mmCIF file of C-alpha atoms and ligand atoms in Angstrom:
data_model
loop_
_atom_site.group_PDB
_atom_site.id
_atom_site.type_symbol
_atom_site.label_atom_id
_atom_site.label_comp_id
_atom_site.label_asym_id
_atom_site.label_seq_id
_atom_site.Cartn_x
_atom_site.Cartn_y
_atom_site.Cartn_z
ATOM 1 C CA MET A 1 34.465 119.705 106.125
ATOM 2 C CA HIS A 2 37.223 121.699 108.019
ATOM 3 C CA ASP A 3 36.954 125.739 108.812
ATOM 4 C CA SER A 4 38.504 127.307 105.955
ATOM 5 C CA SER A 5 41.751 128.096 107.500
ATOM 6 C CA PRO A 6 42.292 127.148 111.050
ATOM 7 C CA ASP A 7 45.613 127.948 112.351
ATOM 8 C CA TYR A 8 46.969 124.054 112.888
ATOM 9 C CA SER A 9 49.847 125.320 115.398
ATOM 10 C CA ASP A 10 47.456 126.742 117.746
ATOM 11 C CA ILE A 11 45.201 124.175 117.663
ATOM 12 C CA ALA A 12 48.060 121.449 118.412
ATOM 13 C CA GLN A 13 48.871 123.538 121.372
ATOM 14 C CA ARG A 14 45.325 123.635 122.584
ATOM 15 C CA ILE A 15 45.240 120.070 122.065
ATOM 16 C CA LYS A 16 47.993 119.666 124.431
ATOM 17 C CA THR A 17 46.548 121.964 127.027
ATOM 18 C CA TRP A 18 43.121 120.068 126.508
ATOM 19 C CA GLY A 19 44.720 116.523 126.777
ATOM 20 C CA ARG A 20 46.440 117.877 130.319
ATOM 21 C CA GLU A 21 43.003 119.165 131.615
ATOM 22 C CA LEU A 22 41.758 115.696 130.548
ATOM 23 C CA GLY A 23 44.135 113.827 132.830
ATOM 24 C CA PHE A 24 47.080 112.848 130.555
ATOM 25 C CA GLN A 25 50.455 113.647 131.469
ATOM 26 C CA GLN A 26 51.958 113.967 127.895
ATOM 27 C CA VAL A 27 50.336 114.594 124.484
ATOM 28 C CA GLY A 28 52.358 114.500 121.315
ATOM 29 C CA ILE A 29 51.756 114.676 117.741
ATOM 30 C CA SER A 30 53.142 112.012 115.403
ATOM 31 C CA GLY A 31 53.230 111.329 111.607
ATOM 32 C CA LEU A 32 52.765 108.030 109.572
ATOM 33 C CA ASP A 33 56.295 106.565 108.902
ATOM 34 C CA LEU A 34 56.313 103.671 111.343
ATOM 35 C CA GLU A 35 58.125 101.423 108.516
ATOM 36 C CA ARG A 36 60.814 100.513 110.726
ATOM 37 C CA HIS A 37 58.713 99.418 113.564
ATOM 38 C CA GLY A 38 56.682 97.249 111.230
ATOM 39 C CA GLU A 39 59.975 95.573 109.712
ATOM 40 C CA HIS A 40 60.741 94.885 113.266
ATOM 41 C CA LEU A 41 57.127 93.255 113.886
ATOM 42 C CA GLN A 42 57.212 91.125 111.025
ATOM 43 C CA ARG A 43 60.597 89.713 111.959
ATOM 44 C CA TRP A 44 59.240 89.180 115.350
ATOM 45 C CA LEU A 45 55.937 87.390 114.007
ATOM 46 C CA ALA A 46 58.235 85.306 111.833
ATOM 47 C CA ALA A 47 59.954 83.899 114.597
ATOM 48 C CA GLY A 48 56.908 82.935 116.321
ATOM 49 C CA TYR A 49 57.549 84.962 119.740
ATOM 50 C CA GLN A 50 53.931 86.136 119.563
ATOM 51 C CA GLY A 51 52.727 82.624 120.741
ATOM 52 C CA GLU A 52 48.873 82.250 120.916
ATOM 53 C CA MET A 53 48.492 85.928 120.182
ATOM 54 C CA ASP A 54 47.673 85.501 116.854
ATOM 55 C CA TYR A 55 45.664 88.782 116.610
ATOM 56 C CA MET A 56 49.316 90.514 116.438
ATOM 57 C CA GLY A 57 49.547 89.451 112.951
ATOM 58 C CA ALA A 58 45.919 89.329 111.758
ATOM 59 C CA HIS A 59 45.955 92.748 110.292
ATOM 60 C CA GLY A 60 49.141 92.879 108.447
ATOM 61 C CA SER A 61 50.448 96.186 107.298
ATOM 62 C CA LYS A 62 47.311 97.981 108.796
ATOM 63 C CA ARG A 63 49.083 97.851 112.089
ATOM 64 C CA TRP A 64 52.063 100.035 111.214
ATOM 65 C CA ARG A 65 50.449 101.978 108.223
ATOM 66 C CA PRO A 66 47.643 104.207 110.328
ATOM 67 C CA ASP A 67 46.120 105.494 107.140
ATOM 68 C CA GLU A 68 45.294 101.817 105.894
ATOM 69 C CA LEU A 69 43.524 101.136 109.122
ATOM 70 C CA VAL A 70 41.696 104.442 109.019
ATOM 71 C CA PRO A 71 41.639 105.910 105.567
ATOM 72 C CA GLY A 72 42.172 109.473 105.599
ATOM 73 C CA THR A 73 44.497 109.459 108.537
ATOM 74 C CA LEU A 74 47.175 112.220 108.214
ATOM 75 C CA ARG A 75 48.502 112.326 112.029
ATOM 76 C CA VAL A 76 48.142 110.516 115.440
ATOM 77 C CA ILE A 77 47.717 112.053 118.607
ATOM 78 C CA SER A 78 49.510 110.151 121.442
ATOM 79 C CA LEU A 79 48.709 110.535 124.919
ATOM 80 C CA ARG A 80 49.930 109.083 128.073
ATOM 81 C CA MET A 81 48.348 108.642 131.195
ATOM 82 C CA ASP A 82 50.223 107.522 134.478
ATOM 83 C CA TYR A 83 49.199 104.515 136.702
ATOM 84 C CA LEU A 84 51.564 103.955 139.008
ATOM 85 C CA PRO A 85 49.239 103.614 142.117
ATOM 86 C CA GLY A 86 50.875 105.798 145.043
ATOM 87 C CA ASP A 87 51.383 103.999 148.200
ATOM 88 C CA THR A 88 51.331 100.274 147.474
ATOM 89 C CA ARG A 89 53.445 97.791 149.103
ATOM 90 C CA MET A 90 54.106 95.795 145.795
ATOM 91 C CA ALA A 91 57.883 95.474 146.162
ATOM 92 C CA GLN A 92 57.350 93.719 149.904
ATOM 93 C CA VAL A 93 54.261 91.441 148.536
ATOM 94 C CA LEU A 94 56.802 90.333 145.415
ATOM 95 C CA GLY A 95 59.246 89.331 148.180
ATOM 96 C CA ALA A 96 56.357 87.472 150.151
ATOM 97 C CA PRO A 97 55.948 84.258 148.577
ATOM 98 C CA SER A 98 52.642 83.464 150.287
ATOM 99 C CA LYS A 99 51.238 86.584 148.863
ATOM 100 C CA ALA A 100 49.994 87.093 145.164
ATOM 101 C CA TYR A 101 51.407 89.733 143.107
ATOM 102 C CA VAL A 102 49.299 91.365 140.681
ATOM 103 C CA SER A 103 50.787 93.652 138.311
ATOM 104 C CA ARG A 104 50.684 97.120 138.960
ATOM 105 C CA TYR A 105 48.649 98.522 136.397
ATOM 106 C CA ALA A 106 45.554 95.861 137.037
ATOM 107 C CA LEU A 107 45.089 96.884 140.972
ATOM 108 C CA GLY A 108 42.669 99.340 140.134
ATOM 109 C CA ARG A 109 39.634 99.506 137.520
ATOM 110 C CA ASP A 110 40.268 98.844 133.950
ATOM 111 C CA TYR A 111 41.794 101.568 132.062
ATOM 112 C CA HIS A 112 40.502 101.153 128.297
ATOM 113 C CA LYS A 113 36.994 102.819 129.506
ATOM 114 C CA LEU A 114 38.137 105.655 131.047
ATOM 115 C CA ILE A 115 41.118 106.659 128.608
ATOM 116 C CA ARG A 116 38.520 105.977 125.460
ATOM 117 C CA LYS A 117 36.059 108.300 127.155
ATOM 118 C CA ARG A 118 38.592 110.927 127.978
ATOM 119 C CA LEU A 119 39.690 110.610 124.047
ATOM 120 C CA GLN A 120 36.018 111.100 123.181
ATOM 121 C CA GLN A 121 35.923 114.446 125.247
ATOM 122 C CA LEU A 122 38.988 115.494 123.481
ATOM 123 C CA ALA A 123 37.764 114.654 120.231
ATOM 124 C CA GLU A 124 34.808 116.858 121.171
ATOM 125 C CA ARG A 125 36.758 119.749 122.116
ATOM 126 C CA ILE A 126 38.839 119.683 118.854
ATOM 127 C CA GLN A 127 35.434 119.606 117.279
ATOM 128 C CA GLN A 128 34.159 122.921 118.849
ATOM 129 C CA ALA A 129 37.404 124.496 117.338
ATOM 130 C CA VAL A 130 37.829 123.217 113.927
ATOM 131 C CA GLY A 131 34.278 121.802 113.260
ATOM 132 C CA PRO A 132 33.608 118.411 112.092
ATOM 133 C CA PHE A 133 36.904 116.076 111.402
ATOM 134 C CA GLY A 134 37.670 112.857 110.819
ATOM 135 C CA TYR A 135 38.868 110.675 113.772
ATOM 136 C CA ARG A 136 39.230 107.443 115.586
ATOM 137 C CA ALA A 137 40.106 106.766 119.170
ATOM 138 C CA PHE A 138 42.250 103.642 120.265
ATOM 139 C CA VAL A 139 43.221 102.490 123.493
ATOM 140 C CA ASP A 140 45.012 99.067 123.351
ATOM 141 C CA SER A 141 42.061 97.561 121.401
ATOM 142 C CA ALA A 142 42.983 97.685 117.823
ATOM 143 C CA PRO A 143 45.987 96.886 115.515
ATOM 144 C CA VAL A 144 47.901 100.033 116.494
ATOM 145 C CA LEU A 145 51.504 100.377 117.115
ATOM 146 C CA GLU A 146 51.302 102.385 120.147
ATOM 147 C CA LYS A 147 54.834 102.382 121.713
ATOM 148 C CA ALA A 148 56.083 103.002 118.025
ATOM 149 C CA ILE A 149 53.359 105.801 117.804
ATOM 150 C CA GLY A 150 54.541 107.105 121.059
ATOM 151 C CA GLU A 151 58.050 107.365 120.189
ATOM 152 C CA GLN A 152 57.436 109.038 116.942
ATOM 153 C CA ALA A 153 55.287 111.633 118.997
ATOM 154 C CA GLY A 154 58.449 112.601 121.594
ATOM 155 C CA LEU A 155 57.036 110.772 124.228
ATOM 156 C CA GLY A 156 59.763 108.610 124.960
ATOM 157 C CA TRP A 157 61.779 106.050 123.296
ATOM 158 C CA ILE A 158 61.420 101.830 123.128
ATOM 159 C CA GLY A 159 63.654 100.485 125.884
ATOM 160 C CA LYS A 160 65.802 97.156 125.789
ATOM 161 C CA ASN A 161 62.572 95.743 127.940
ATOM 162 C CA THR A 162 60.368 96.751 124.773
ATOM 163 C CA LEU A 163 58.312 99.427 126.632
ATOM 164 C CA LEU A 164 58.304 102.971 125.923
ATOM 165 C CA LEU A 165 60.228 104.908 128.542
ATOM 166 C CA ASN A 166 60.072 108.590 129.274
ATOM 167 C CA ARG A 167 63.239 110.203 131.148
ATOM 168 C CA LYS A 168 60.843 112.220 133.236
ATOM 169 C CA ALA A 169 58.064 109.415 133.974
ATOM 170 C CA GLY A 170 59.545 105.955 133.677
ATOM 171 C CA SER A 171 57.084 103.495 132.070
ATOM 172 C CA TYR A 172 54.318 103.064 134.214
ATOM 173 C CA PHE A 173 51.682 104.427 131.977
ATOM 174 C CA PHE A 174 48.860 103.775 129.456
ATOM 175 C CA LEU A 175 49.060 105.009 125.924
ATOM 176 C CA GLY A 176 45.988 106.167 123.941
ATOM 177 C CA GLU A 177 45.539 107.451 120.524
ATOM 178 C CA LEU A 178 43.506 109.461 118.336
ATOM 179 C CA TYR A 179 43.903 108.910 114.493
ATOM 180 C CA THR A 180 43.158 112.164 112.829
ATOM 181 C CA ASP A 181 42.855 114.047 109.235
ATOM 182 C CA LEU A 182 44.036 117.037 110.465
ATOM 183 C CA PRO A 183 47.322 118.413 109.240
ATOM 184 C CA LEU A 184 48.866 119.267 112.678
ATOM 185 C CA PRO A 185 52.337 120.050 112.705
ATOM 186 C CA LEU A 186 54.641 117.036 113.953
ATOM 187 C CA ASP A 187 56.231 116.968 117.076
ATOM 188 C CA GLU A 188 60.135 115.551 116.934
ATOM 189 C CA ALA A 189 60.426 112.035 117.296
ATOM 190 C CA HIS A 190 62.384 110.725 120.162
ATOM 191 C CA GLY A 191 65.646 110.323 118.420
ATOM 192 C CA SER A 192 67.925 109.113 121.137
ATOM 193 C CA GLU A 193 67.684 106.163 123.502
ATOM 194 C CA HIS A 194 68.794 106.210 127.060
ATOM 195 C CA CYS A 195 69.218 102.798 127.777
ATOM 196 C CA GLY A 196 73.079 102.724 127.247
ATOM 197 C CA ARG A 197 75.018 99.889 128.699
ATOM 198 C CA CYS A 198 72.109 99.108 131.209
ATOM 199 C CA SER A 199 70.834 95.730 130.759
ATOM 200 C CA ALA A 200 69.274 95.231 134.104
ATOM 201 C CA CYS A 201 65.818 94.429 132.594
ATOM 202 C CA LEU A 202 67.239 91.766 130.500
ATOM 203 C CA ASP A 203 69.207 90.077 133.527
ATOM 204 C CA ILE A 204 66.311 90.372 136.037
ATOM 205 C CA CYS A 205 63.461 88.556 133.980
ATOM 206 C CA PRO A 206 62.492 85.605 135.823
ATOM 207 C CA THR A 207 61.854 83.518 132.689
ATOM 208 C CA ALA A 208 64.640 84.883 130.510
ATOM 209 C CA ALA A 209 62.008 85.866 127.999
ATOM 210 C CA PHE A 210 64.534 88.481 126.449
ATOM 211 C CA VAL A 211 66.155 86.437 123.654
ATOM 212 C CA ALA A 212 67.912 89.962 123.004
ATOM 213 C CA PRO A 213 67.549 93.774 123.742
ATOM 214 C CA TYR A 214 64.450 94.876 122.264
ATOM 215 C CA VAL A 215 63.284 91.249 121.370
ATOM 216 C CA LEU A 216 60.688 89.730 123.848
ATOM 217 C CA ASP A 217 59.933 86.069 123.342
ATOM 218 C CA ALA A 218 56.157 86.197 124.461
ATOM 219 C CA ARG A 219 55.894 82.544 124.999
ATOM 220 C CA ARG A 220 58.330 83.018 127.843
ATOM 221 C CA CYS A 221 57.043 86.390 129.226
ATOM 222 C CA ILE A 222 55.178 86.018 132.489
ATOM 223 C CA SER A 223 52.433 88.422 131.310
ATOM 224 C CA TYR A 224 51.701 86.370 128.587
ATOM 225 C CA LEU A 225 51.647 83.063 130.153
ATOM 226 C CA THR A 226 49.386 84.169 133.110
ATOM 227 C CA ILE A 227 46.799 86.410 130.983
ATOM 228 C CA GLU A 228 47.111 85.437 127.289
ATOM 229 C CA LEU A 229 47.808 81.642 127.389
ATOM 230 C CA LYS A 230 44.755 79.711 127.454
ATOM 231 C CA GLY A 231 46.190 76.330 128.219
ATOM 232 C CA PRO A 232 48.637 74.636 130.555
ATOM 233 C CA ILE A 233 51.696 76.686 131.647
ATOM 234 C CA PRO A 234 54.657 74.831 130.695
ATOM 235 C CA GLU A 235 56.139 73.441 133.678
ATOM 236 C CA ALA A 236 59.694 74.594 133.313
ATOM 237 C CA LEU A 237 58.385 78.228 133.657
ATOM 238 C CA ARG A 238 56.352 77.543 136.530
ATOM 239 C CA ALA A 239 58.787 77.814 139.562
ATOM 240 C CA PRO A 240 60.249 80.942 137.986
ATOM 241 C CA ILE A 241 56.594 82.378 137.946
ATOM 242 C CA GLY A 242 57.044 82.512 141.623
ATOM 243 C CA ASN A 243 53.818 84.342 143.061
ATOM 244 C CA ARG A 244 53.001 86.295 140.016
ATOM 245 C CA VAL A 245 49.696 85.529 139.493
ATOM 246 C CA PHE A 246 48.699 88.160 136.956
ATOM 247 C CA GLY A 247 51.097 90.077 134.942
ATOM 248 C CA CYS A 248 54.699 91.030 136.128
ATOM 249 C CA ASP A 249 56.487 94.289 136.534
ATOM 250 C CA ASP A 250 60.069 93.058 137.092
ATOM 251 C CA CYS A 251 61.364 94.582 133.880
ATOM 252 C CA GLN A 252 59.875 97.944 134.966
ATOM 253 C CA MET A 253 60.699 97.963 138.886
ATOM 254 C CA VAL A 254 64.392 97.180 138.105
ATOM 255 C CA CYS A 255 64.361 99.950 135.220
ATOM 256 C CA PRO A 256 66.554 103.058 136.650
ATOM 257 C CA TRP A 257 64.030 105.536 134.718
ATOM 258 C CA ASN A 258 61.368 104.116 137.141
ATOM 259 C CA ARG A 259 62.656 106.207 139.920
ATOM 260 C CA PHE A 260 61.117 108.983 138.124
ATOM 261 C CA ALA A 261 57.623 107.863 137.874
ATOM 262 C CA ARG A 262 55.012 109.755 139.461
ATOM 263 C CA PRO A 263 51.946 108.572 141.291
ATOM 264 C CA THR A 264 48.677 108.311 139.274
ATOM 265 C CA GLU A 265 46.246 111.245 139.550
ATOM 266 C CA GLN A 266 43.272 108.614 138.710
ATOM 267 C CA GLY A 267 41.497 107.421 141.689
ATOM 268 C CA ASP A 268 40.406 104.564 139.312
ATOM 269 C CA PHE A 269 44.165 103.253 139.273
ATOM 270 C CA GLN A 270 44.139 102.737 143.101
ATOM 271 C CA PRO A 271 44.153 99.175 144.088
ATOM 272 C CA ARG A 272 40.856 97.440 144.907
ATOM 273 C CA HIS A 273 39.486 94.698 146.966
ATOM 274 C CA GLY A 274 42.941 94.710 148.789
ATOM 275 C CA LEU A 275 44.604 93.015 145.652
ATOM 276 C CA ASP A 276 47.769 94.806 146.457
ATOM 277 C CA ASN A 277 48.228 92.667 149.764
ATOM 278 C CA ALA A 278 46.398 89.513 149.511
ATOM 279 C CA GLU A 279 47.320 85.929 150.305
ATOM 280 C CA LEU A 280 47.280 83.548 147.666
ATOM 281 C CA ALA A 281 45.451 80.691 149.615
ATOM 282 C CA GLU A 282 42.475 83.118 150.448
ATOM 283 C CA LEU A 283 42.342 84.499 146.493
ATOM 284 C CA PHE A 284 42.096 80.702 145.594
ATOM 285 C CA LEU A 285 39.078 79.938 147.704
ATOM 286 C CA TRP A 286 37.218 82.680 145.970
ATOM 287 C CA SER A 287 33.893 81.023 144.155
ATOM 288 C CA GLU A 288 33.622 81.933 140.649
ATOM 289 C CA GLU A 289 30.744 84.423 141.950
ATOM 290 C CA GLU A 290 33.154 86.036 144.463
ATOM 291 C CA PHE A 291 35.583 86.400 141.200
ATOM 292 C CA LEU A 292 32.830 87.999 139.037
ATOM 293 C CA SER A 293 31.889 90.151 141.567
ATOM 294 C CA ARG A 294 35.348 91.425 142.892
ATOM 295 C CA THR A 295 36.632 91.967 139.429
ATOM 296 C CA GLU A 296 33.992 93.578 138.057
ATOM 297 C CA GLY A 297 35.583 96.471 135.728
ATOM 298 C CA SER A 298 39.036 94.820 136.455
ATOM 299 C CA PRO A 299 41.509 94.040 133.941
ATOM 300 C CA LEU A 300 41.401 90.841 136.020
ATOM 301 C CA ARG A 301 38.472 89.515 134.308
ATOM 302 C CA ARG A 302 40.720 89.232 130.924
ATOM 303 C CA ALA A 303 42.250 86.030 132.469
ATOM 304 C CA GLY A 304 38.767 84.609 133.532
ATOM 305 C CA TYR A 305 38.027 82.359 136.850
ATOM 306 C CA GLU A 306 39.481 79.089 135.335
ATOM 307 C CA ARG A 307 42.838 80.872 134.285
ATOM 308 C CA TRP A 308 42.961 82.780 137.551
ATOM 309 C CA LEU A 309 42.634 79.477 139.442
ATOM 310 C CA ARG A 310 45.231 77.978 137.390
ATOM 311 C CA ASN A 311 47.573 81.120 138.177
ATOM 312 C CA LEU A 312 47.048 80.868 141.932
ATOM 313 C CA ALA A 313 47.855 77.151 141.799
ATOM 314 C CA VAL A 314 51.296 77.993 140.422
ATOM 315 C CA GLY A 315 51.750 80.557 142.909
ATOM 316 C CA LEU A 316 50.410 78.221 145.696
ATOM 317 C CA GLY A 317 52.866 75.606 144.189
ATOM 318 C CA ASN A 318 55.727 77.929 144.847
ATOM 319 C CA ALA A 319 54.887 79.085 148.114
ATOM 320 C CA PRO A 320 56.280 77.920 151.465
ATOM 321 C CA SER A 321 54.624 74.949 152.976
ATOM 322 C CA SER A 322 52.061 75.544 155.210
ATOM 323 C CA ILE A 323 48.216 74.270 156.584
ATOM 324 C CA PRO A 324 46.538 77.182 154.620
ATOM 325 C CA VAL A 325 48.501 76.524 151.604
ATOM 326 C CA ILE A 326 47.846 72.729 151.570
ATOM 327 C CA GLU A 327 44.386 72.967 152.478
ATOM 328 C CA ALA A 328 43.397 75.732 149.949
ATOM 329 C CA LEU A 329 44.991 73.333 147.175
ATOM 330 C CA LYS A 330 43.535 70.058 148.636
ATOM 331 C CA ALA A 331 40.177 72.156 148.752
ATOM 332 C CA ARG A 332 40.319 72.140 144.523
ATOM 333 C CA ARG A 333 41.413 68.652 143.985
ATOM 334 C CA GLY A 334 37.975 67.952 142.586
ATOM 335 C CA CYS A 335 37.309 71.136 140.457
ATOM 336 C CA ALA A 336 35.404 70.692 137.296
ATOM 337 C CA SER A 337 38.394 72.067 135.187
ATOM 338 C CA GLU A 338 40.982 69.641 134.060
ATOM 339 C CA LEU A 339 43.325 72.416 133.435
ATOM 340 C CA VAL A 340 43.002 73.595 137.232
ATOM 341 C CA ARG A 341 43.240 70.033 138.524
ATOM 342 C CA GLU A 342 46.389 69.481 136.839
ATOM 343 C CA HIS A 343 47.943 72.633 138.099
ATOM 344 C CA VAL A 344 46.856 71.649 141.435
ATOM 345 C CA GLU A 345 48.562 68.207 141.552
ATOM 346 C CA TRP A 346 51.506 69.972 140.290
ATOM 347 C CA ALA A 347 51.373 72.506 142.971
ATOM 348 C CA LEU A 348 50.934 69.630 145.700
ATOM 349 C CA ARG A 349 53.887 67.546 144.334
ATOM 350 C CA ARG A 350 55.942 70.635 144.974
ATOM 351 C CA HIS A 351 54.746 70.196 148.668
ATOM 352 C CA GLY A 352 55.710 66.576 148.667
ATOM 353 C CA ILE A 353 51.811 65.238 148.365
ATOM 354 C CA ASP A 354 50.978 62.862 145.684
HETATM 355 S S1 SF4 B 1 66.351 98.635 132.636
HETATM 356 FE FE1 SF4 B 1 67.995 99.524 131.748
HETATM 357 S S2 SF4 B 1 68.181 98.238 129.548
HETATM 358 FE FE2 SF4 B 1 66.187 97.843 130.691
HETATM 359 S S3 SF4 B 1 64.787 99.545 129.814
HETATM 360 FE FE3 SF4 B 1 65.305 100.365 131.530
HETATM 361 S S4 SF4 B 1 67.627 101.639 131.158
HETATM 362 FE FE4 SF4 B 1 66.689 100.180 129.274
#
């Protein structure tokens, strides 16, 4: 039950203030009409671009109809938290083929817990103002069309690289959502897009994963190949992966709007364990125990040790031949995992060793 007649315009303003106090850079309020995005998703699924990510189609229309996922939902509060670590050498690392490139979002602590906690704190503040109300918090964990919701909430537009872009902040940010039954006033949807005639992201993609503007074939995307794919990485795509061992930022790095991206305010998203400047060969020698202790609370855990080694083997196969590279690969020839062994043999062949 809500208070008899709260002033929802005032509550909406306060939600935005509280959101910023809780570390979010932008807060918007969206309605529920995501049908256009639902149709886009269904065409994408029908084409098979999701690869092994069956979860993308698992919940049907609940994904684009928030009130089917959480009955009673009237609005979605969409929140942006910037994650770009300030002073990293990632552009140099990408250009140094003996080093390991880890996607910028994954260099620090995992964001799920932090954002979920902040969303919970926001809900508590709302509750103090309006009394008990219906809500559910989401961060990248449920069938939620977060970019479409962000666009509807006025946070930006979905660019040709399929990411949400903001004219003042680029695209290096996480999104969180609070589904709510409060009849808050809607923010104006981001009506225009600002990619114009640019196609930099489409042109730079190392594996040519964009089949058209706004359409990504995840099966070719390096983020998918290094994080989601469980089996072997298709051989034809191993060379273009280069030294990217967990995710890829190319379509963001090249985007002119990311000139406006500002460094994160969160200490949690700063690089840990020297992951912003590590040698492939050095990481390849981590034991499973080292992997588990150094990736505790990190997004890298999602790949797991076996896929981590698989990805590093690909990177080492693409690295210039050197004694540390060859020795590191040879040391894993007897690895218990057939998946890793196969990638190690591929990498050694790239260095002329059968
Ligand atoms: S690189 Fe260009 S086309 Fe791609 S998302 Fe950025 S502005 Fe749009």
